[in-house]
Tab-separated table of C-alpha atoms in Angstrom:
chain	number	residue	atom	x	y	z
A	1	MET	CA	-24.264	48.930	-27.773
A	2	ALA	CA	-26.809	46.077	-27.311
A	3	LEU	CA	-28.549	47.499	-30.605
A	4	LEU	CA	-25.045	47.297	-32.443
A	5	LYS	CA	-24.386	43.659	-31.531
A	6	ARG	CA	-27.851	42.606	-32.522
A	7	SER	CA	-27.592	44.222	-35.894
A	8	PHE	CA	-23.857	42.458	-36.381
A	9	THR	CA	-25.342	39.028	-35.604
A	10	ALA	CA	-28.313	39.784	-37.904
A	11	ALA	CA	-25.919	40.825	-40.897
A	12	LEU	CA	-24.261	37.083	-40.274
A	13	LEU	CA	-27.272	34.958	-40.701
A	14	ASP	CA	-29.279	34.839	-43.785
A	15	GLU	CA	-32.649	33.006	-44.291
A	16	ASP	CA	-30.710	29.429	-44.735
A	17	ASP	CA	-28.736	29.599	-41.435
A	18	GLU	CA	-30.538	28.392	-38.158
A	19	PRO	CA	-30.623	31.188	-35.666
A	20	SER	CA	-31.097	28.782	-32.889
A	21	TYR	CA	-27.356	27.395	-33.002
A	22	PRO	CA	-25.294	28.624	-30.111
A	23	LEU	CA	-23.572	31.579	-31.247
A	24	LYS	CA	-20.725	30.813	-29.240
A	25	MET	CA	-20.270	27.072	-30.041
A	26	PRO	CA	-17.193	26.156	-32.085
A	27	GLY	CA	-18.546	26.253	-35.467
A	28	SER	CA	-20.408	29.587	-35.082
A	29	LEU	CA	-20.028	32.203	-37.738
A	30	ALA	CA	-20.679	34.592	-34.736
A	31	ARG	CA	-17.079	33.586	-33.859
A	32	THR	CA	-15.222	35.145	-36.929
A	33	THR	CA	-15.190	38.810	-38.669
A	34	ALA	CA	-17.823	39.739	-40.997
A	35	PRO	CA	-15.853	39.272	-44.380
A	36	VAL	CA	-15.167	35.827	-43.336
A	37	ALA	CA	-18.433	34.856	-42.358
A	38	LYS	CA	-20.245	36.193	-45.712
A	39	MET	CA	-17.198	34.386	-47.547
A	40	MET	CA	-18.286	31.155	-45.791
A	41	ARG	CA	-21.996	31.448	-46.772
A	42	LEU	CA	-21.346	31.985	-50.157
A	43	TRP	CA	-19.496	28.607	-50.143
A	44	ASN	CA	-22.726	27.162	-48.327
A	45	TYR	CA	-20.947	26.701	-45.261
A	46	LYS	CA	-23.551	25.333	-42.295
A	47	GLN	CA	-22.923	26.241	-38.963
A	48	GLY	CA	-21.784	23.752	-36.647
A	49	SER	CA	-20.097	21.682	-39.277
A	50	GLY	CA	-16.743	21.277	-40.351
A	51	LEU	CA	-14.732	22.217	-43.482
A	52	GLY	CA	-14.310	19.830	-46.487
A	53	ALA	CA	-16.723	18.202	-48.845
A	54	ARG	CA	-18.427	16.030	-46.120
A	55	GLY	CA	-17.756	18.333	-43.324
A	56	GLN	CA	-15.072	16.015	-41.923
A	57	GLY	CA	-13.221	19.137	-40.955
A	58	ILE	CA	-12.581	19.897	-37.186
A	59	ILE	CA	-14.840	22.736	-35.764
A	60	ALA	CA	-13.151	23.219	-31.981
A	61	PRO	CA	-9.740	24.965	-31.649
A	62	ILE	CA	-6.509	23.297	-31.123
A	63	LYS	CA	-5.751	23.555	-27.669
A	64	PRO	CA	-2.308	24.968	-26.610
A	65	ILE	CA	0.424	22.564	-24.769
A	66	ARG	CA	1.936	24.310	-22.134
A	67	HIS	CA	5.834	23.951	-22.311
A	68	CYS	CA	8.659	25.013	-19.669
A	69	SER	CA	10.273	28.377	-20.232
A	70	THR	CA	13.373	26.596	-21.555
A	71	ALA	CA	11.562	24.429	-23.696
A	72	GLY	CA	11.714	24.922	-28.029
A	73	ILE	CA	9.632	23.568	-30.787
A	74	GLY	CA	9.312	19.835	-30.871
A	75	HIS	CA	9.496	19.611	-26.983
A	76	SER	CA	7.352	16.449	-25.491
A	77	GLU	CA	7.038	15.391	-22.172
A	78	THR	CA	9.218	12.344	-21.390
A	79	THR	CA	8.636	9.132	-19.512
A	80	TYR	CA	12.613	9.037	-17.772
A	81	LYS	CA	13.889	5.561	-17.414
A	82	ASN	CA	15.032	5.617	-13.915
A	83	CYS	CA	14.346	2.458	-12.744
A	84	LEU	CA	11.779	4.259	-10.097
A	85	HIS	CA	8.392	3.114	-11.687
A	86	GLY	CA	7.975	-0.234	-9.837
A	87	ALA	CA	4.554	-0.914	-7.986
A	88	PRO	CA	4.202	0.999	-4.784
A	89	ALA	CA	4.974	-1.102	-1.362
A	90	PRO	CA	1.963	-3.335	-0.246
A	91	SER	CA	-0.385	-1.715	1.741
A	92	PRO	CA	-3.260	-3.506	4.058
A	93	PRO	CA	-6.268	-4.833	2.130
A	94	PRO	CA	-8.951	-2.700	1.435
A	95	GLN	CA	-11.436	-2.571	4.457
A	96	ASP	CA	-15.013	-2.817	2.380
A	97	GLU	CA	-17.712	-4.404	3.525
A	98	TRP	CA	-17.154	-7.648	1.294
A	99	HIS	CA	-13.639	-8.010	2.650
A	100	GLU	CA	-14.804	-7.492	6.007
A	101	SER	CA	-17.655	-9.765	5.572
A	102	ALA	CA	-14.837	-12.645	4.371
A	103	ALA	CA	-12.802	-11.940	7.567
A	104	VAL	CA	-15.959	-12.663	9.654
A	105	SER	CA	-16.626	-15.839	8.178
A	106	ARG	CA	-12.804	-17.481	7.983
A	107	ALA	CA	-12.935	-16.224	11.704
A	108	LEU	CA	-16.248	-18.054	12.562
A	109	GLY	CA	-14.933	-20.898	10.516
A	110	LEU	CA	-11.722	-21.560	12.466
A	111	GLU	CA	-13.658	-21.152	15.462
A	112	ARG	CA	-15.758	-24.176	14.316
A	113	GLU	CA	-12.763	-26.290	13.274
A	114	CYS	CA	-10.862	-25.337	16.576
A	115	TYR	CA	-14.001	-26.285	18.830
A	116	GLU	CA	-14.059	-29.836	16.922
A	117	LYS	CA	-10.343	-30.647	17.342
A	118	THR	CA	-10.744	-29.510	20.729
A	119	LEU	CA	-13.740	-31.887	21.215
A	120	ALA	CA	-11.754	-34.785	19.922
A	121	LEU	CA	-8.426	-33.868	21.765
A	122	LEU	CA	-10.025	-33.818	25.102
A	123	ARG	CA	-12.165	-37.288	24.251
A	124	ASP	CA	-8.679	-38.850	23.116
A	125	VAL	CA	-7.205	-37.762	26.384
A	126	LYS	CA	-10.238	-39.462	28.240
A	127	LEU	CA	-9.547	-42.625	26.380
A	128	GLN	CA	-5.968	-42.502	27.464
A	129	GLY	CA	-6.797	-42.873	30.936
A	130	ASP	CA	-7.109	-38.731	32.094
A	131	ASP	CA	-9.959	-39.305	34.634
A	132	SER	CA	-9.264	-36.147	36.431
A	133	VAL	CA	-12.275	-33.792	37.270
A	134	GLU	CA	-10.498	-30.821	35.291
A	135	THR	CA	-10.546	-32.528	32.231
A	136	ALA	CA	-14.297	-34.128	32.959
A	137	GLU	CA	-15.272	-30.333	33.239
A	138	ALA	CA	-13.415	-29.005	30.462
A	139	LEU	CA	-14.992	-31.477	28.315
A	140	ALA	CA	-18.323	-31.015	29.499
A	141	ALA	CA	-17.620	-27.195	28.513
A	142	ILE	CA	-16.704	-27.893	25.267
A	143	VAL	CA	-19.632	-30.217	24.529
A	144	GLU	CA	-22.112	-27.018	25.983
A	145	SER	CA	-20.327	-24.598	23.848
A	146	GLU	CA	-21.802	-26.164	20.773
A	147	GLU	CA	-24.793	-24.166	21.608
A	148	VAL	CA	-22.918	-20.760	20.505
A	149	LEU	CA	-21.755	-21.987	17.382
A	150	LEU	CA	-25.229	-23.344	16.472
A	151	ARG	CA	-26.144	-19.052	16.069
A	152	GLY	CA	-24.150	-19.362	13.058
A	153	LYS	CA	-23.138	-16.091	11.340
A	154	LYS	CA	-25.352	-14.343	14.017
A	155	ARG	CA	-22.783	-14.689	16.718
A	156	ALA	CA	-19.392	-12.484	16.839
A	157	PRO	CA	-15.842	-13.716	16.386
A	158	GLY	CA	-14.872	-14.504	19.883
A	159	ALA	CA	-18.396	-15.178	21.207
A	160	TRP	CA	-17.579	-19.091	21.439
A	161	ARG	CA	-14.326	-18.730	23.553
A	162	ALA	CA	-15.991	-16.007	25.682
A	163	ALA	CA	-18.851	-18.619	26.893
A	164	LEU	CA	-16.000	-21.146	27.839
A	165	PRO	CA	-15.689	-21.041	31.842
A	166	THR	CA	-11.991	-19.627	32.403
A	167	PRO	CA	-11.068	-22.461	34.614
A	168	ALA	CA	-11.967	-24.970	31.699
A	169	VAL	CA	-9.853	-22.829	29.065
A	170	GLN	CA	-6.890	-22.725	31.318
A	171	HIS	CA	-6.852	-26.392	31.715
A	172	ILE	CA	-7.250	-26.985	28.144
A	173	VAL	CA	-4.384	-24.625	27.470
A	174	GLU	CA	-1.749	-25.651	29.790
A	175	ARG	CA	-2.322	-29.029	30.361
A	176	VAL	CA	-3.369	-30.382	27.094
A	177	LEU	CA	-2.862	-28.024	24.007
A	178	THR	CA	0.732	-26.651	25.460
A	179	PRO	CA	2.414	-29.854	25.632
A	180	ARG	CA	1.311	-30.996	22.146
A	181	ILE	CA	2.007	-27.775	20.468
A	182	ALA	CA	5.312	-27.519	22.248
A	183	VAL	CA	6.232	-31.241	20.507
A	184	LYS	CA	5.329	-29.811	17.313
A	185	ALA	CA	7.304	-26.427	17.359
A	186	ARG	CA	10.402	-28.480	18.112
A	187	GLU	CA	9.457	-30.730	15.307
A	188	TRP	CA	8.905	-27.825	12.794
A	189	GLU	CA	11.255	-26.747	9.725
A	190	PRO	CA	10.369	-23.617	8.627
A	191	LEU	CA	12.294	-24.073	5.416
A	192	TRP	CA	10.317	-26.989	4.522
A	193	SER	CA	6.909	-26.011	5.650
A	194	PRO	CA	7.131	-22.063	6.334
A	195	GLY	CA	3.271	-21.543	7.469
A	196	CYS	CA	2.143	-23.105	10.793
A	197	ASP	CA	-1.320	-23.965	9.543
A	198	HIS	CA	-1.578	-27.558	10.933
A	199	TRP	CA	0.102	-27.505	14.329
A	200	LEU	CA	-0.753	-23.783	15.704
A	201	LEU	CA	-3.597	-21.884	13.709
A	202	PRO	CA	-6.346	-24.206	14.213
A	203	TRP	CA	-5.857	-23.547	18.065
A	204	ILE	CA	-5.682	-19.775	17.823
A	205	PRO	CA	-9.402	-18.840	18.577
A	206	LEU	CA	-8.920	-20.904	22.105
A	207	ILE	CA	-5.089	-19.831	23.011
A	208	GLY	CA	-5.003	-16.228	21.496
A	209	HIS	CA	-1.404	-16.459	20.644
A	210	LEU	CA	1.365	-18.549	20.676
A	211	PRO	CA	2.074	-20.171	24.539
A	212	GLU	CA	4.348	-17.833	26.074
A	213	SER	CA	6.909	-20.669	27.332
A	214	LEU	CA	7.010	-21.625	23.419
A	215	TYR	CA	8.552	-18.202	22.181
A	216	GLY	CA	12.196	-19.141	22.707
A	217	THR	CA	11.584	-22.234	20.668
A	218	VAL	CA	9.870	-20.469	17.841
A	219	GLU	CA	12.349	-17.377	17.709
A	220	SER	CA	15.589	-19.522	17.353
A	221	LYS	CA	13.732	-21.111	14.091
A	222	ILE	CA	12.577	-18.072	12.249
A	223	SER	CA	14.617	-15.132	13.313
A	224	GLY	CA	16.986	-15.646	10.115
A	225	GLY	CA	13.869	-16.659	8.236
A	226	CYS	CA	12.822	-14.595	4.887
A	227	TYR	CA	9.659	-12.471	4.758
A	228	ASP	CA	7.131	-15.385	4.046
A	229	VAL	CA	8.642	-17.428	6.956
A	230	ILE	CA	8.241	-14.286	9.670
A	231	SER	CA	5.257	-12.295	8.628
A	232	PRO	CA	2.600	-14.986	9.860
A	233	TRP	CA	4.146	-14.475	13.212
A	234	LYS	CA	3.032	-11.045	13.631
A	235	ASP	CA	-0.398	-12.524	14.500
A	236	TYR	CA	0.685	-15.331	16.390
A	237	PHE	CA	3.028	-13.518	18.864
A	238	GLY	CA	1.495	-11.268	21.594
A	239	PRO	CA	1.857	-7.666	21.007
A	240	THR	CA	4.709	-7.463	23.525
A	241	HIS	CA	6.821	-10.626	22.704
A	242	TRP	CA	6.542	-9.365	18.740
A	243	GLU	CA	7.859	-5.644	19.357
A	244	ILE	CA	10.689	-7.386	21.029
A	245	PHE	CA	11.104	-9.549	18.112
A	246	SER	CA	11.038	-7.005	15.774
A	247	ARG	CA	13.527	-4.933	17.579
A	248	ARG	CA	16.007	-8.032	17.707
A	249	HIS	CA	15.553	-8.979	14.188
A	250	ILE	CA	14.090	-6.875	11.592
A	251	LEU	CA	14.855	-3.567	12.517
A	252	PRO	CA	18.659	-4.235	12.488
A	253	LYS	CA	18.318	-5.876	9.390
A	254	LEU	CA	16.271	-2.709	7.843
A	255	THR	CA	19.100	-0.563	8.988
A	256	ARG	CA	21.898	-2.804	7.955
A	257	TRP	CA	20.394	-2.878	4.098
A	258	LEU	CA	19.602	1.134	4.113
A	259	GLN	CA	23.302	1.363	5.316
A	260	GLN	CA	24.567	-0.728	2.131
A	261	LEU	CA	21.802	0.884	-0.133
A	262	LYS	CA	23.802	3.228	-2.944
A	263	ILE	CA	21.646	6.003	-4.615
A	264	THR	CA	22.730	6.648	-8.023
A	265	PRO	CA	20.568	8.881	-9.809
A	266	PRO	CA	19.423	9.116	-12.426
A	267	LYS	CA	18.887	5.416	-12.763
A	268	GLN	CA	18.564	2.997	-9.492
A	269	ARG	CA	20.084	-0.144	-9.945
A	270	ASP	CA	19.993	-0.867	-5.880
A	271	THR	CA	16.737	-2.583	-4.776
A	272	LYS	CA	17.417	-2.526	-1.018
A	273	PHE	CA	15.158	0.285	-0.387
A	274	CYS	CA	12.269	-1.799	-2.354
A	275	GLU	CA	13.234	-5.031	0.349
A	276	VAL	CA	13.035	-2.354	3.052
A	277	MET	CA	9.289	-0.991	1.923
A	278	SER	CA	8.019	-4.642	1.912
A	279	TRP	CA	8.903	-5.524	5.335
A	280	THR	CA	7.518	-1.952	6.824
A	281	PRO	CA	3.791	-3.674	7.418
A	282	LEU	CA	5.842	-5.551	10.241
A	283	VAL	CA	7.240	-2.840	12.461
A	284	ARG	CA	5.939	0.119	13.608
A	285	THR	CA	5.638	3.027	11.775
A	286	GLU	CA	7.434	5.668	13.995
A	287	ASP	CA	10.412	2.818	14.182
A	288	VAL	CA	10.977	2.949	10.460
A	289	VAL	CA	10.761	6.801	10.424
A	290	SER	CA	13.376	7.110	12.829
A	291	ILE	CA	15.794	4.801	10.885
A	292	LEU	CA	15.043	6.443	7.754
A	293	GLU	CA	16.323	9.719	9.203
A	294	GLN	CA	19.281	8.352	10.704
A	295	GLU	CA	20.339	6.118	7.365
A	296	PHE	CA	18.505	7.012	4.419
A	297	PHE	CA	17.335	10.822	3.976
A	298	GLY	CA	20.614	12.438	4.310
A	299	LYS	CA	22.457	10.010	1.887
A	300	TRP	CA	19.614	10.416	-0.688
A	301	GLU	CA	19.471	14.647	-0.358
A	302	GLY	CA	23.503	14.366	-0.671
A	303	ALA	CA	23.173	12.205	-3.908
A	304	LEU	CA	20.207	14.427	-5.204
A	305	ARG	CA	22.195	17.638	-4.648
A	306	HIS	CA	25.470	15.818	-6.400
A	307	TRP	CA	23.390	14.694	-9.338
A	308	LEU	CA	21.519	18.555	-9.660
A	309	GLN	CA	25.225	20.330	-9.542
A	310	SER	CA	27.288	18.323	-11.511
A	311	ALA	CA	24.901	16.642	-14.313
A	312	ARG	CA	22.586	19.517	-14.480
A	313	PRO	CA	19.529	17.219	-15.355
A	314	SER	CA	16.089	18.841	-17.000
A	315	SER	CA	13.489	19.937	-14.311
A	316	GLY	CA	11.276	17.121	-15.417
A	317	GLU	CA	13.781	14.286	-14.998
A	318	ALA	CA	14.878	15.206	-11.589
A	319	THR	CA	11.320	15.954	-10.246
A	320	ALA	CA	10.502	12.872	-12.021
A	321	TRP	CA	13.393	10.999	-9.774
A	322	CYS	CA	11.905	12.558	-6.780
A	323	ALA	CA	8.120	11.321	-7.471
A	324	GLY	CA	9.778	7.942	-8.398
A	325	TRP	CA	11.173	7.974	-4.781
A	326	LYS	CA	8.149	8.826	-3.001
A	327	ASN	CA	5.766	6.107	-4.893
A	328	LEU	CA	8.058	3.482	-3.317
A	329	PHE	CA	7.004	4.593	0.332
A	330	THR	CA	4.170	2.999	1.986
A	331	PRO	CA	0.909	5.066	2.475
A	332	GLU	CA	1.217	4.652	5.985
A	333	LEU	CA	5.302	6.132	5.978
A	334	LEU	CA	3.680	9.100	3.690
A	335	ASP	CA	1.246	10.047	6.444
A	336	ASP	CA	3.934	10.918	8.448
A	337	GLU	CA	4.783	14.558	8.842
A	338	ARG	CA	8.407	13.877	8.791
A	339	VAL	CA	8.569	11.784	5.812
A	340	LEU	CA	6.761	14.316	3.676
A	341	ALA	CA	8.924	17.224	4.583
A	342	TRP	CA	12.031	15.127	3.574
A	343	LEU	CA	10.333	14.454	0.197
A	344	GLU	CA	9.492	17.707	-0.169
A	345	SER	CA	12.838	19.216	0.855
A	346	GLY	CA	14.222	17.139	-1.969
A	347	VAL	CA	11.444	19.165	-4.875
A	348	ALA	CA	12.309	22.237	-3.392
A	349	MET	CA	16.147	21.766	-4.192
A	350	VAL	CA	15.244	20.719	-7.665
A	351	ASP	CA	13.247	24.003	-7.939
A	352	ARG	CA	15.863	25.969	-6.589
A	353	GLU	CA	18.439	24.145	-8.669
A	354	THR	CA	16.522	24.736	-11.838
A	355	GLU	CA	15.695	28.539	-10.932
A	356	ASP	CA	19.499	29.377	-10.611
A	357	LEU	CA	19.950	27.433	-13.915
A	358	ASN	CA	17.603	29.509	-15.678
A	359	ARG	CA	19.274	32.543	-14.491
A	360	LEU	CA	22.393	31.345	-15.541
A	361	VAL	CA	21.251	30.707	-19.206
A	362	CYS	CA	19.263	34.340	-19.162
A	363	HIS	CA	22.391	36.083	-17.878
A	364	SER	CA	24.421	34.289	-20.496
């Protein structure tokens, strides 16, 4: 058999051919029959080149395109206008070395600003007649803490506050800073100045978070605010108080939006779900999943089932609709097994309805 193969190959090649040309590559005469190869040689065909006066023809076979079983000639994949092709919900910023370095630089810069403001404030308090021992010791501790700041980027964020004596920190926060921050908090108007960069942020390296006595004041001002007003406070509230705030004001808002949401395949006009997803970074993932199971997934499955049974959309359109909804979920939600199970059950429903329809068509 090997001898016959070598004899057949030799018969295809003449003295002008290149025996070194890979016989299984496109354009090789060994890929065709002996009569065709003989005719190609008579017309001066060179292996590896295309047809035509300048060899401009293709040499690789045209690759077949796989279509679904019920597709006819001329069928092509369609981009379905289901209004679900928006950008995915926001996700946390990438945690690469550059972003981590930038975050550390910002934290160190904020510590330097806090040191300078605290030093100036304590000196001003002394000039106003505060001769207490606590204020004098706090001022001395702040002055000495500059040695920590002089280490530059060699120090870790938080090292400056850790170097301060606990009594000094307690005196500064409770007796000096909190009364002044309270005045600013009462004067603050979120509608005119959504951020708190000028009256709270510079003191965060020292106080850690909003003083507990001011939670009520701030909560009353931001509870009905938009995302831009509320979102910064996740970092300024303590974890316990933020969870209380989210349960009082954010989760009920998300629940109400999902209750009002209208799911209308094939085109989704109602954008409340995107609003819900934009707020999810502010609350715990498990709380959002619970709300979705109570208010969304049942409604979503019902709308999909009714659409499949009444309008009989194509498999491609229904699958694209499910994929469009999946793209709207945040990465954190897609990591939850319950969310994935609901989304996969929708795709399985599409597959079942498509199979039933195909059997009906074949039977007819």
